[in-house]
Amino acid sequence: LLCFLLVTPLDVIKTRLQAQSNPFPRGKCFVYSNGLMDHICVCENGDSKAWYKKTEHFKGTLDAFVKITQKEGIKSLWSGLPPTLIMALPTTVIYFTCYDQLSEALKSRLGKDNEYIPVLAGSLSRFGSVTVVSPLELIRTRMQYRKLSYKQLYTCVSSKVATDGWFSLWRGWSSTVLRDVPFSAMYWYNYERFKKMMCKEVGAREPTFFIAFTSGAASGSIAAVITLPFDVVKTQRQTELWESETLKIPQRDCTSTWAVMRKIVAKNGIAGLFAGIIPRLFKVAPACAIMISTYEYGKSFFSHLNEKMNQRP
C-alpha cells in the first residue's frame, strides 16, 4: 500500500507526459489566444513569431508536477489510485504465484541452474496477469489522463461497450503485453543474475533485504528503459476512448502497435517514444525494489517458520 501511495503521482505525471499532444504541430504554430480560443496560422517558411503555448503542455517532470498541482489540486496526483489498489491484489497474487509454480516446474525439467528459467517463468506469468487485469488498467489510465468523475467514467465506458462490445475493455492489451512480457523476462533474468552475483560477493546463502532491494531496483530500471516505447503506445491507444467519448474527438482508425510507433516518431522524433522516462524510472525502480525485497523476505520468513513447525514433535 505504501509503495503505491508513493509512486502513483509519478505514474500520473508519466501518463500526462505520454498522452499530451505536441503544442506546435508540424507546419502550424499558435500565435494568439484571446482567452476563448486559439488562433492558428500555418507556418510554411517558419518565419512566424510563435509565442503562445497551450497551458496543458508540460516541458518535463517538474513542470508537469507544478502545473497539475496549481491547476487541478494536489489530489489529482493520486488520480486512479482506487483502481490501482484494486488491480494490485489480483495482479500480485497471480503474478508471483504463477512465477513460483512455473519456476519449480521448469527446474524439474530443465535443471535447477538453467539460466532461461526466469525468462520463461516471468514471461508466462506476466502474460496471464496482464490479460486478467487489462480492463482495470484501461480504467486507471482514463482516470489519470484527465480529472474524471466516476459517473462520467461509467457513462464513457458503458457507451463504448454498447457500441463495440466487451472486447473494447481490452483496448491496449497487445501493447501492454508487448511492454510487460519483455519487461518481466528481462527483469527476472537480470534480477536472478544480480542476486547470485551479490550473494556470492558477500558469501550469503540467501539474499538479504539489501541484496534483494538493490537487485530489484537495478533490474527494474534496465527493463523500464528498454520497454518504455511500448508503454507510450499503450497510453496513447487507451486514452483514445476518453477523447472519443468525452471530448467528442472522432475515433482514429485502429492501427497496429508498430503503426502507432511510426506516427509518434514522425511527429515527435525518436524522443517521443521515450516520453515520461524520468517519472517512469523514479516509479519503477523503487516499486520493483520494494516489491521484490518484501516478497523475498516474506518467502524466507514463512519458509523458516514452516521448517520450525515441521521439526516440532
PDB file of C-alpha atoms in Angstrom:
ATOM      1  CA  LEU A   1       0.000   0.000   0.000  1.00  0.00           C
ATOM      2  CA  LEU A   2       2.810   2.426   0.944  1.00  0.00           C
ATOM      3  CA  CYS A   3       4.583   1.640  -2.331  1.00  0.00           C
ATOM      4  CA  PHE A   4       1.517   2.595  -4.416  1.00  0.00           C
ATOM      5  CA  LEU A   5       0.892   5.758  -2.383  1.00  0.00           C
ATOM      6  CA  LEU A   6       4.457   6.894  -3.098  1.00  0.00           C
ATOM      7  CA  VAL A   7       4.679   6.056  -6.811  1.00  0.00           C
ATOM      8  CA  THR A   8       1.140   6.922  -8.040  1.00  0.00           C
ATOM      9  CA  PRO A   9       1.953  10.662  -8.534  1.00  0.00           C
ATOM     10  CA  LEU A  10       4.881   9.654 -10.730  1.00  0.00           C
ATOM     11  CA  ASP A  11       2.614   7.349 -12.723  1.00  0.00           C
ATOM     12  CA  VAL A  12       0.085  10.172 -13.212  1.00  0.00           C
ATOM     13  CA  ILE A  13       2.830  12.550 -14.423  1.00  0.00           C
ATOM     14  CA  LYS A  14       4.208   9.863 -16.759  1.00  0.00           C
ATOM     15  CA  THR A  15       0.767   9.293 -18.278  1.00  0.00           C
ATOM     16  CA  ARG A  16       0.218  13.036 -18.814  1.00  0.00           C
ATOM     17  CA  LEU A  17       3.623  13.447 -20.481  1.00  0.00           C
ATOM     18  CA  GLN A  18       2.980  10.496 -22.799  1.00  0.00           C
ATOM     19  CA  ALA A  19      -0.576  11.464 -23.731  1.00  0.00           C
ATOM     20  CA  GLN A  20      -0.108  15.189 -24.327  1.00  0.00           C
ATOM     21  CA  SER A  21      -0.243  16.494 -27.866  1.00  0.00           C
ATOM     22  CA  ASN A  22       2.571  18.492 -29.397  1.00  0.00           C
ATOM     23  CA  PRO A  23       1.744  22.201 -28.820  1.00  0.00           C
ATOM     24  CA  PHE A  24       3.274  23.152 -32.172  1.00  0.00           C
ATOM     25  CA  PRO A  25       2.290  20.555 -34.802  1.00  0.00           C
ATOM     26  CA  ARG A  26       4.485  20.460 -37.881  1.00  0.00           C
ATOM     27  CA  GLY A  27       3.519  23.220 -40.265  1.00  0.00           C
ATOM     28  CA  LYS A  28       1.459  25.104 -37.649  1.00  0.00           C
ATOM     29  CA  CYS A  29       2.051  27.391 -34.715  1.00  0.00           C
ATOM     30  CA  PHE A  30      -0.156  29.075 -32.122  1.00  0.00           C
ATOM     31  CA  VAL A  31       0.317  32.844 -32.389  1.00  0.00           C
ATOM     32  CA  TYR A  32      -2.534  34.330 -30.363  1.00  0.00           C
ATOM     33  CA  SER A  33      -5.099  33.466 -27.711  1.00  0.00           C
ATOM     34  CA  ASN A  34      -7.921  35.801 -26.646  1.00  0.00           C
ATOM     35  CA  GLY A  35      -8.927  33.673 -23.677  1.00  0.00           C
ATOM     36  CA  LEU A  36     -11.740  31.933 -25.541  1.00  0.00           C
ATOM     37  CA  MET A  37      -9.957  30.194 -28.419  1.00  0.00           C
ATOM     38  CA  ASP A  38      -6.578  29.636 -30.004  1.00  0.00           C
ATOM     39  CA  HIS A  39      -5.850  31.283 -33.347  1.00  0.00           C
ATOM     40  CA  ILE A  40      -3.678  29.056 -35.523  1.00  0.00           C
ATOM     41  CA  CYS A  41      -1.665  30.113 -38.541  1.00  0.00           C
ATOM     42  CA  VAL A  42       0.232  27.887 -40.940  1.00  0.00           C
ATOM     43  CA  CYS A  43       3.955  28.497 -40.870  1.00  0.00           C
ATOM     44  CA  GLU A  44       5.224  27.262 -44.211  1.00  0.00           C
ATOM     45  CA  ASN A  45       8.528  29.098 -44.015  1.00  0.00           C
ATOM     46  CA  GLY A  46       8.950  29.052 -40.257  1.00  0.00           C
ATOM     47  CA  ASP A  47       9.245  32.852 -40.084  1.00  0.00           C
ATOM     48  CA  SER A  48       6.167  33.439 -37.909  1.00  0.00           C
ATOM     49  CA  LYS A  49       6.753  34.602 -34.358  1.00  0.00           C
ATOM     50  CA  ALA A  50       5.049  31.941 -32.275  1.00  0.00           C
ATOM     51  CA  TRP A  51       4.874  32.873 -28.601  1.00  0.00           C
ATOM     52  CA  TYR A  52       1.702  31.219 -27.352  1.00  0.00           C
ATOM     53  CA  LYS A  53       1.895  27.805 -25.738  1.00  0.00           C
ATOM     54  CA  LYS A  54      -1.000  25.675 -24.616  1.00  0.00           C
ATOM     55  CA  THR A  55      -1.268  25.638 -20.850  1.00  0.00           C
ATOM     56  CA  GLU A  56      -1.649  21.858 -20.772  1.00  0.00           C
ATOM     57  CA  HIS A  57       1.717  21.281 -22.419  1.00  0.00           C
ATOM     58  CA  PHE A  58       4.345  20.031 -19.989  1.00  0.00           C
ATOM     59  CA  LYS A  59       8.044  20.631 -20.570  1.00  0.00           C
ATOM     60  CA  GLY A  60       9.134  17.888 -18.214  1.00  0.00           C
ATOM     61  CA  THR A  61       8.526  16.051 -14.967  1.00  0.00           C
ATOM     62  CA  LEU A  62       8.918  19.017 -12.609  1.00  0.00           C
ATOM     63  CA  ASP A  63       6.890  21.304 -14.899  1.00  0.00           C
ATOM     64  CA  ALA A  64       4.082  18.732 -15.035  1.00  0.00           C
ATOM     65  CA  PHE A  65       4.118  18.372 -11.241  1.00  0.00           C
ATOM     66  CA  VAL A  66       3.836  22.148 -10.713  1.00  0.00           C
ATOM     67  CA  LYS A  67       1.134  22.749 -13.346  1.00  0.00           C
ATOM     68  CA  ILE A  68      -1.055  19.797 -12.311  1.00  0.00           C
ATOM     69  CA  THR A  69      -0.818  20.837  -8.654  1.00  0.00           C
ATOM     70  CA  GLN A  70      -1.606  24.505  -9.350  1.00  0.00           C
ATOM     71  CA  LYS A  71      -4.408  23.930 -11.850  1.00  0.00           C
ATOM     72  CA  GLU A  72      -6.116  20.778 -10.551  1.00  0.00           C
ATOM     73  CA  GLY A  73      -5.031  20.491  -6.940  1.00  0.00           C
ATOM     74  CA  ILE A  74      -2.647  18.147  -5.159  1.00  0.00           C
ATOM     75  CA  LYS A  75      -5.261  15.354  -5.062  1.00  0.00           C
ATOM     76  CA  SER A  76      -5.066  14.989  -8.856  1.00  0.00           C
ATOM     77  CA  LEU A  77      -1.610  13.452  -8.455  1.00  0.00           C
ATOM     78  CA  TRP A  78      -3.338  10.425  -6.921  1.00  0.00           C
ATOM     79  CA  SER A  79      -5.939  10.089  -9.694  1.00  0.00           C
ATOM     80  CA  GLY A  80      -6.713   6.464 -10.438  1.00  0.00           C
ATOM     81  CA  LEU A  81      -5.428   5.239  -7.061  1.00  0.00           C
ATOM     82  CA  PRO A  82      -8.572   3.194  -6.182  1.00  0.00           C
ATOM     83  CA  PRO A  83      -8.437   1.038  -9.348  1.00  0.00           C
ATOM     84  CA  THR A  84      -4.651   0.817  -8.917  1.00  0.00           C
ATOM     85  CA  LEU A  85      -5.091  -0.648  -5.429  1.00  0.00           C
ATOM     86  CA  ILE A  86      -7.902  -2.952  -6.594  1.00  0.00           C
ATOM     87  CA  MET A  87      -5.751  -4.045  -9.530  1.00  0.00           C
ATOM     88  CA  ALA A  88      -2.674  -4.589  -7.351  1.00  0.00           C
ATOM     89  CA  LEU A  89      -4.095  -7.518  -5.369  1.00  0.00           C
ATOM     90  CA  PRO A  90      -5.072  -9.875  -8.234  1.00  0.00           C
ATOM     91  CA  THR A  91      -2.038  -8.832 -10.286  1.00  0.00           C
ATOM     92  CA  THR A  92       0.431  -9.535  -7.483  1.00  0.00           C
ATOM     93  CA  VAL A  93      -1.210 -12.799  -6.423  1.00  0.00           C
ATOM     94  CA  ILE A  94      -1.459 -14.172  -9.973  1.00  0.00           C
ATOM     95  CA  TYR A  95       1.984 -12.944 -10.990  1.00  0.00           C
ATOM     96  CA  PHE A  96       4.108 -14.178  -8.087  1.00  0.00           C
ATOM     97  CA  THR A  97       2.162 -17.399  -7.585  1.00  0.00           C
ATOM     98  CA  CYS A  98       2.471 -18.318 -11.254  1.00  0.00           C
ATOM     99  CA  TYR A  99       6.159 -17.360 -11.301  1.00  0.00           C
ATOM    100  CA  ASP A 100       6.987 -19.599  -8.330  1.00  0.00           C
ATOM    101  CA  GLN A 101       4.955 -22.548  -9.622  1.00  0.00           C
ATOM    102  CA  LEU A 102       6.330 -22.276 -13.161  1.00  0.00           C
ATOM    103  CA  SER A 103       9.892 -21.899 -11.884  1.00  0.00           C
ATOM    104  CA  GLU A 104       9.637 -25.082  -9.836  1.00  0.00           C
ATOM    105  CA  ALA A 105       8.043 -26.981 -12.740  1.00  0.00           C
ATOM    106  CA  LEU A 106      10.728 -25.806 -15.180  1.00  0.00           C
ATOM    107  CA  LYS A 107      13.555 -26.612 -12.752  1.00  0.00           C
ATOM    108  CA  SER A 108      12.418 -30.236 -12.585  1.00  0.00           C
ATOM    109  CA  ARG A 109      12.531 -30.469 -16.393  1.00  0.00           C
ATOM    110  CA  LEU A 110      15.361 -28.170 -17.465  1.00  0.00           C
ATOM    111  CA  GLY A 111      17.613 -28.402 -14.428  1.00  0.00           C
ATOM    112  CA  LYS A 112      17.962 -26.230 -11.350  1.00  0.00           C
ATOM    113  CA  ASP A 113      20.669 -23.929 -12.760  1.00  0.00           C
ATOM    114  CA  ASN A 114      19.191 -23.310 -16.205  1.00  0.00           C
ATOM    115  CA  GLU A 115      19.501 -19.549 -16.825  1.00  0.00           C
ATOM    116  CA  TYR A 116      16.438 -19.411 -19.111  1.00  0.00           C
ATOM    117  CA  ILE A 117      14.000 -20.459 -16.373  1.00  0.00           C
ATOM    118  CA  PRO A 118      13.462 -16.876 -15.077  1.00  0.00           C
ATOM    119  CA  VAL A 119      12.812 -15.703 -18.657  1.00  0.00           C
ATOM    120  CA  LEU A 120      10.182 -18.359 -19.387  1.00  0.00           C
ATOM    121  CA  ALA A 121       8.504 -18.260 -15.973  1.00  0.00           C
ATOM    122  CA  GLY A 122       8.454 -14.453 -15.859  1.00  0.00           C
ATOM    123  CA  SER A 123       7.045 -14.114 -19.381  1.00  0.00           C
ATOM    124  CA  LEU A 124       4.244 -16.652 -18.942  1.00  0.00           C
ATOM    125  CA  SER A 125       3.185 -15.401 -15.507  1.00  0.00           C
ATOM    126  CA  ARG A 126       3.071 -11.798 -16.706  1.00  0.00           C
ATOM    127  CA  PHE A 127       1.053 -12.745 -19.794  1.00  0.00           C
ATOM    128  CA  GLY A 128      -1.621 -14.297 -17.587  1.00  0.00           C
ATOM    129  CA  SER A 129      -1.812 -11.448 -15.079  1.00  0.00           C
ATOM    130  CA  VAL A 130      -1.917  -8.765 -17.812  1.00  0.00           C
ATOM    131  CA  THR A 131      -4.837 -10.480 -19.534  1.00  0.00           C
ATOM    132  CA  VAL A 132      -6.859 -10.716 -16.313  1.00  0.00           C
ATOM    133  CA  VAL A 133      -6.402  -7.103 -15.156  1.00  0.00           C
ATOM    134  CA  SER A 134      -6.317  -5.329 -18.543  1.00  0.00           C
ATOM    135  CA  PRO A 135      -9.805  -3.710 -18.120  1.00  0.00           C
ATOM    136  CA  LEU A 136      -8.764  -2.234 -14.757  1.00  0.00           C
ATOM    137  CA  GLU A 137      -5.581  -0.908 -16.383  1.00  0.00           C
ATOM    138  CA  LEU A 138      -7.753   0.790 -19.002  1.00  0.00           C
ATOM    139  CA  ILE A 139      -9.926   2.469 -16.352  1.00  0.00           C
ATOM    140  CA  ARG A 140      -6.871   3.574 -14.359  1.00  0.00           C
ATOM    141  CA  THR A 141      -5.334   5.230 -17.431  1.00  0.00           C
ATOM    142  CA  ARG A 142      -8.572   7.122 -18.138  1.00  0.00           C
ATOM    143  CA  MET A 143      -8.693   8.481 -14.598  1.00  0.00           C
ATOM    144  CA  GLN A 144      -5.053   9.573 -14.714  1.00  0.00           C
ATOM    145  CA  TYR A 145      -5.276  11.198 -18.152  1.00  0.00           C
ATOM    146  CA  ARG A 146      -7.965  13.691 -17.145  1.00  0.00           C
ATOM    147  CA  LYS A 147      -9.829  14.515 -13.940  1.00  0.00           C
ATOM    148  CA  LEU A 148     -12.968  12.432 -14.363  1.00  0.00           C
ATOM    149  CA  SER A 149     -15.852  11.620 -12.021  1.00  0.00           C
ATOM    150  CA  TYR A 150     -16.967   8.012 -11.576  1.00  0.00           C
ATOM    151  CA  LYS A 151     -20.296   8.870 -13.227  1.00  0.00           C
ATOM    152  CA  GLN A 152     -18.535  10.292 -16.311  1.00  0.00           C
ATOM    153  CA  LEU A 153     -16.228   7.295 -16.384  1.00  0.00           C
ATOM    154  CA  TYR A 154     -19.165   4.854 -16.177  1.00  0.00           C
ATOM    155  CA  THR A 155     -21.003   6.672 -18.974  1.00  0.00           C
ATOM    156  CA  CYS A 156     -17.884   6.696 -21.135  1.00  0.00           C
ATOM    157  CA  VAL A 157     -17.084   3.008 -20.663  1.00  0.00           C
ATOM    158  CA  SER A 158     -20.686   1.746 -20.869  1.00  0.00           C
ATOM    159  CA  SER A 159     -21.360   3.615 -24.125  1.00  0.00           C
ATOM    160  CA  LYS A 160     -18.189   2.163 -25.614  1.00  0.00           C
ATOM    161  CA  VAL A 161     -19.146  -1.366 -24.533  1.00  0.00           C
ATOM    162  CA  ALA A 162     -22.636  -0.912 -26.029  1.00  0.00           C
ATOM    163  CA  THR A 163     -21.090   0.200 -29.324  1.00  0.00           C
ATOM    164  CA  ASP A 164     -18.058  -2.068 -29.688  1.00  0.00           C
ATOM    165  CA  GLY A 165     -18.736  -4.892 -27.226  1.00  0.00           C
ATOM    166  CA  TRP A 166     -16.909  -6.123 -24.132  1.00  0.00           C
ATOM    167  CA  PHE A 167     -13.668  -6.671 -26.002  1.00  0.00           C
ATOM    168  CA  SER A 168     -13.278  -2.877 -26.143  1.00  0.00           C
ATOM    169  CA  LEU A 169     -12.276  -3.048 -22.449  1.00  0.00           C
ATOM    170  CA  TRP A 170      -9.119  -4.830 -23.570  1.00  0.00           C
ATOM    171  CA  ARG A 171      -8.026  -1.868 -25.742  1.00  0.00           C
ATOM    172  CA  GLY A 172      -4.265  -1.536 -25.472  1.00  0.00           C
ATOM    173  CA  TRP A 173      -3.892  -5.199 -24.410  1.00  0.00           C
ATOM    174  CA  SER A 174      -1.457  -6.015 -27.222  1.00  0.00           C
ATOM    175  CA  SER A 175       0.831  -3.055 -26.469  1.00  0.00           C
ATOM    176  CA  THR A 176       0.564  -3.837 -22.743  1.00  0.00           C
ATOM    177  CA  VAL A 177       1.673  -7.417 -23.431  1.00  0.00           C
ATOM    178  CA  LEU A 178       4.498  -6.150 -25.637  1.00  0.00           C
ATOM    179  CA  ARG A 179       5.573  -3.885 -22.779  1.00  0.00           C
ATOM    180  CA  ASP A 180       5.068  -6.164 -19.763  1.00  0.00           C
ATOM    181  CA  VAL A 181       6.103  -9.592 -21.066  1.00  0.00           C
ATOM    182  CA  PRO A 182       9.578  -8.466 -22.258  1.00  0.00           C
ATOM    183  CA  PHE A 183       9.833  -6.317 -19.109  1.00  0.00           C
ATOM    184  CA  SER A 184       9.138  -9.340 -16.929  1.00  0.00           C
ATOM    185  CA  ALA A 185      11.525 -11.564 -18.894  1.00  0.00           C
ATOM    186  CA  MET A 186      14.385  -9.037 -18.622  1.00  0.00           C
ATOM    187  CA  TYR A 187      13.546  -8.170 -15.039  1.00  0.00           C
ATOM    188  CA  TRP A 188      13.630 -11.713 -13.682  1.00  0.00           C
ATOM    189  CA  TYR A 189      16.665 -12.701 -15.768  1.00  0.00           C
ATOM    190  CA  ASN A 190      18.710  -9.726 -14.549  1.00  0.00           C
ATOM    191  CA  TYR A 191      17.350  -9.967 -11.014  1.00  0.00           C
ATOM    192  CA  GLU A 192      18.397 -13.612 -10.608  1.00  0.00           C
ATOM    193  CA  ARG A 193      21.845 -12.854 -12.051  1.00  0.00           C
ATOM    194  CA  PHE A 194      22.389  -9.768  -9.871  1.00  0.00           C
ATOM    195  CA  LYS A 195      21.147 -11.659  -6.810  1.00  0.00           C
ATOM    196  CA  LYS A 196      23.534 -14.575  -7.378  1.00  0.00           C
ATOM    197  CA  MET A 197      26.462 -12.231  -8.008  1.00  0.00           C
ATOM    198  CA  MET A 198      25.825 -10.215  -4.838  1.00  0.00           C
ATOM    199  CA  CYS A 199      25.207 -13.299  -2.696  1.00  0.00           C
ATOM    200  CA  LYS A 200      28.478 -14.778  -3.945  1.00  0.00           C
ATOM    201  CA  GLU A 201      30.279 -11.487  -3.289  1.00  0.00           C
ATOM    202  CA  VAL A 202      29.215 -11.285   0.365  1.00  0.00           C
ATOM    203  CA  GLY A 203      29.151 -15.043   0.944  1.00  0.00           C
ATOM    204  CA  ALA A 204      25.450 -15.272   1.747  1.00  0.00           C
ATOM    205  CA  ARG A 205      23.392 -18.426   1.148  1.00  0.00           C
ATOM    206  CA  GLU A 206      20.129 -16.467   0.880  1.00  0.00           C
ATOM    207  CA  PRO A 207      19.568 -12.925  -0.375  1.00  0.00           C
ATOM    208  CA  THR A 208      19.392 -10.310   2.358  1.00  0.00           C
ATOM    209  CA  PHE A 209      16.862  -7.477   2.237  1.00  0.00           C
ATOM    210  CA  PHE A 210      19.570  -5.143   0.894  1.00  0.00           C
ATOM    211  CA  ILE A 211      20.631  -7.591  -1.850  1.00  0.00           C
ATOM    212  CA  ALA A 212      17.046  -8.115  -2.992  1.00  0.00           C
ATOM    213  CA  PHE A 213      16.320  -4.377  -2.847  1.00  0.00           C
ATOM    214  CA  THR A 214      19.405  -3.408  -4.873  1.00  0.00           C
ATOM    215  CA  SER A 215      18.987  -6.203  -7.421  1.00  0.00           C
ATOM    216  CA  GLY A 216      15.309  -5.346  -7.874  1.00  0.00           C
ATOM    217  CA  ALA A 217      15.986  -1.647  -8.408  1.00  0.00           C
ATOM    218  CA  ALA A 218      18.780  -2.264 -10.941  1.00  0.00           C
ATOM    219  CA  SER A 219      16.937  -4.909 -12.971  1.00  0.00           C
ATOM    220  CA  GLY A 220      13.714  -2.891 -12.902  1.00  0.00           C
ATOM    221  CA  SER A 221      15.472   0.224 -14.209  1.00  0.00           C
ATOM    222  CA  ILE A 222      17.047  -1.640 -17.131  1.00  0.00           C
ATOM    223  CA  ALA A 223      13.761  -3.249 -18.146  1.00  0.00           C
ATOM    224  CA  ALA A 224      11.843   0.041 -17.742  1.00  0.00           C
ATOM    225  CA  VAL A 225      14.071   1.938 -20.185  1.00  0.00           C
ATOM    226  CA  ILE A 226      14.044  -0.772 -22.869  1.00  0.00           C
ATOM    227  CA  THR A 227      10.262  -1.302 -22.800  1.00  0.00           C
ATOM    228  CA  LEU A 228       9.258   2.379 -22.460  1.00  0.00           C
ATOM    229  CA  PRO A 229       8.230   2.798 -26.171  1.00  0.00           C
ATOM    230  CA  PHE A 230       5.522   0.166 -25.693  1.00  0.00           C
ATOM    231  CA  ASP A 231       4.323   1.984 -22.567  1.00  0.00           C
ATOM    232  CA  VAL A 232       3.947   5.191 -24.615  1.00  0.00           C
ATOM    233  CA  VAL A 233       1.931   3.336 -27.288  1.00  0.00           C
ATOM    234  CA  LYS A 234      -0.284   1.718 -24.631  1.00  0.00           C
ATOM    235  CA  THR A 235      -1.061   5.088 -23.043  1.00  0.00           C
ATOM    236  CA  GLN A 236      -1.936   6.725 -26.354  1.00  0.00           C
ATOM    237  CA  ARG A 237      -4.188   3.868 -27.502  1.00  0.00           C
ATOM    238  CA  GLN A 238      -6.067   3.691 -24.213  1.00  0.00           C
ATOM    239  CA  THR A 239      -6.637   7.449 -23.996  1.00  0.00           C
ATOM    240  CA  GLU A 240      -8.385   7.360 -27.400  1.00  0.00           C
ATOM    241  CA  LEU A 241     -11.553   6.117 -25.683  1.00  0.00           C
ATOM    242  CA  TRP A 242     -11.596   9.124 -23.353  1.00  0.00           C
ATOM    243  CA  GLU A 243     -11.009  11.542 -26.235  1.00  0.00           C
ATOM    244  CA  SER A 244     -13.759   9.952 -28.315  1.00  0.00           C
ATOM    245  CA  GLU A 245     -16.460   9.841 -25.658  1.00  0.00           C
ATOM    246  CA  THR A 246     -15.680  12.898 -23.538  1.00  0.00           C
ATOM    247  CA  LEU A 247     -14.072  15.387 -25.917  1.00  0.00           C
ATOM    248  CA  LYS A 248     -16.137  14.171 -28.906  1.00  0.00           C
ATOM    249  CA  ILE A 249     -12.984  13.774 -30.954  1.00  0.00           C
ATOM    250  CA  PRO A 250     -13.604  11.323 -33.837  1.00  0.00           C
ATOM    251  CA  GLN A 251     -12.147   7.897 -33.123  1.00  0.00           C
ATOM    252  CA  ARG A 252      -8.958   7.232 -35.008  1.00  0.00           C
ATOM    253  CA  ASP A 253      -8.723   4.080 -37.073  1.00  0.00           C
ATOM    254  CA  CYS A 254      -7.457   1.049 -35.194  1.00  0.00           C
ATOM    255  CA  THR A 255      -3.809   0.646 -36.070  1.00  0.00           C
ATOM    256  CA  SER A 256      -1.124  -1.787 -35.024  1.00  0.00           C
ATOM    257  CA  THR A 257       1.414  -1.072 -32.310  1.00  0.00           C
ATOM    258  CA  TRP A 258       4.131  -0.607 -34.915  1.00  0.00           C
ATOM    259  CA  ALA A 259       1.965   1.839 -36.913  1.00  0.00           C
ATOM    260  CA  VAL A 260       1.377   3.941 -33.778  1.00  0.00           C
ATOM    261  CA  MET A 261       5.122   3.937 -33.138  1.00  0.00           C
ATOM    262  CA  ARG A 262       5.814   5.185 -36.651  1.00  0.00           C
ATOM    263  CA  LYS A 263       3.295   8.007 -36.177  1.00  0.00           C
ATOM    264  CA  ILE A 264       4.911   9.026 -32.881  1.00  0.00           C
ATOM    265  CA  VAL A 265       8.376   9.062 -34.460  1.00  0.00           C
ATOM    266  CA  ALA A 266       7.098  11.066 -37.458  1.00  0.00           C
ATOM    267  CA  LYS A 267       5.501  13.647 -35.162  1.00  0.00           C
ATOM    268  CA  ASN A 268       7.928  13.938 -32.254  1.00  0.00           C
ATOM    269  CA  GLY A 269      11.030  12.030 -33.334  1.00  0.00           C
ATOM    270  CA  ILE A 270      12.637   9.098 -31.514  1.00  0.00           C
ATOM    271  CA  ALA A 271      12.415  11.071 -28.270  1.00  0.00           C
ATOM    272  CA  GLY A 272       8.613  10.750 -28.490  1.00  0.00           C
ATOM    273  CA  LEU A 273       8.910   7.012 -27.839  1.00  0.00           C
ATOM    274  CA  PHE A 274      10.662   7.747 -24.554  1.00  0.00           C
ATOM    275  CA  ALA A 275       8.238  10.351 -23.198  1.00  0.00           C
ATOM    276  CA  GLY A 276       7.928  10.173 -19.427  1.00  0.00           C
ATOM    277  CA  ILE A 277      11.197   8.267 -18.969  1.00  0.00           C
ATOM    278  CA  ILE A 278      12.201  10.139 -15.796  1.00  0.00           C
ATOM    279  CA  PRO A 279       8.955   9.620 -13.816  1.00  0.00           C
ATOM    280  CA  ARG A 280       8.819   6.013 -15.094  1.00  0.00           C
ATOM    281  CA  LEU A 281      12.321   5.319 -13.757  1.00  0.00           C
ATOM    282  CA  PHE A 282      11.580   7.055 -10.459  1.00  0.00           C
ATOM    283  CA  LYS A 283       8.396   4.974 -10.226  1.00  0.00           C
ATOM    284  CA  VAL A 284       9.628   1.569 -11.426  1.00  0.00           C
ATOM    285  CA  ALA A 285      12.989   1.382  -9.635  1.00  0.00           C
ATOM    286  CA  PRO A 286      11.674   1.820  -6.061  1.00  0.00           C
ATOM    287  CA  ALA A 287       8.469  -0.098  -6.824  1.00  0.00           C
ATOM    288  CA  CYS A 288      10.409  -3.134  -8.091  1.00  0.00           C
ATOM    289  CA  ALA A 289      12.885  -2.861  -5.237  1.00  0.00           C
ATOM    290  CA  ILE A 290      10.216  -2.672  -2.513  1.00  0.00           C
ATOM    291  CA  MET A 291       8.057  -5.368  -4.091  1.00  0.00           C
ATOM    292  CA  ILE A 292      10.787  -7.970  -4.623  1.00  0.00           C
ATOM    293  CA  SER A 293      12.587  -7.361  -1.312  1.00  0.00           C
ATOM    294  CA  THR A 294       9.299  -7.683   0.578  1.00  0.00           C
ATOM    295  CA  TYR A 295       8.468 -10.805  -1.424  1.00  0.00           C
ATOM    296  CA  GLU A 296      11.868 -12.422  -0.749  1.00  0.00           C
ATOM    297  CA  TYR A 297      11.711 -11.536   2.944  1.00  0.00           C
ATOM    298  CA  GLY A 298       8.187 -12.906   3.288  1.00  0.00           C
ATOM    299  CA  LYS A 299       9.056 -16.096   1.415  1.00  0.00           C
ATOM    300  CA  SER A 300      12.145 -16.641   3.582  1.00  0.00           C
ATOM    301  CA  PHE A 301      10.237 -15.893   6.798  1.00  0.00           C
ATOM    302  CA  PHE A 302       7.413 -18.337   6.101  1.00  0.00           C
ATOM    303  CA  SER A 303       9.841 -20.966   4.789  1.00  0.00           C
ATOM    304  CA  HIS A 304      11.797 -20.905   8.069  1.00  0.00           C
ATOM    305  CA  LEU A 305       8.547 -20.857  10.039  1.00  0.00           C
ATOM    306  CA  ASN A 306       7.331 -23.993   8.238  1.00  0.00           C
ATOM    307  CA  GLU A 307      10.647 -25.712   8.939  1.00  0.00           C
ATOM    308  CA  LYS A 308      10.333 -24.960  12.647  1.00  0.00           C
ATOM    309  CA  MET A 309       6.741 -26.178  12.683  1.00  0.00           C
ATOM    310  CA  ASN A 310       7.732 -29.443  10.974  1.00  0.00           C
ATOM    311  CA  GLN A 311      10.612 -30.029  13.432  1.00  0.00           C
ATOM    312  CA  ARG A 312       8.303 -29.927  16.445  1.00  0.00           C
ATOM    313  CA  PRO A 313       7.419 -33.347  17.869  1.00  0.00           C
TER     314      PRO A 313
END
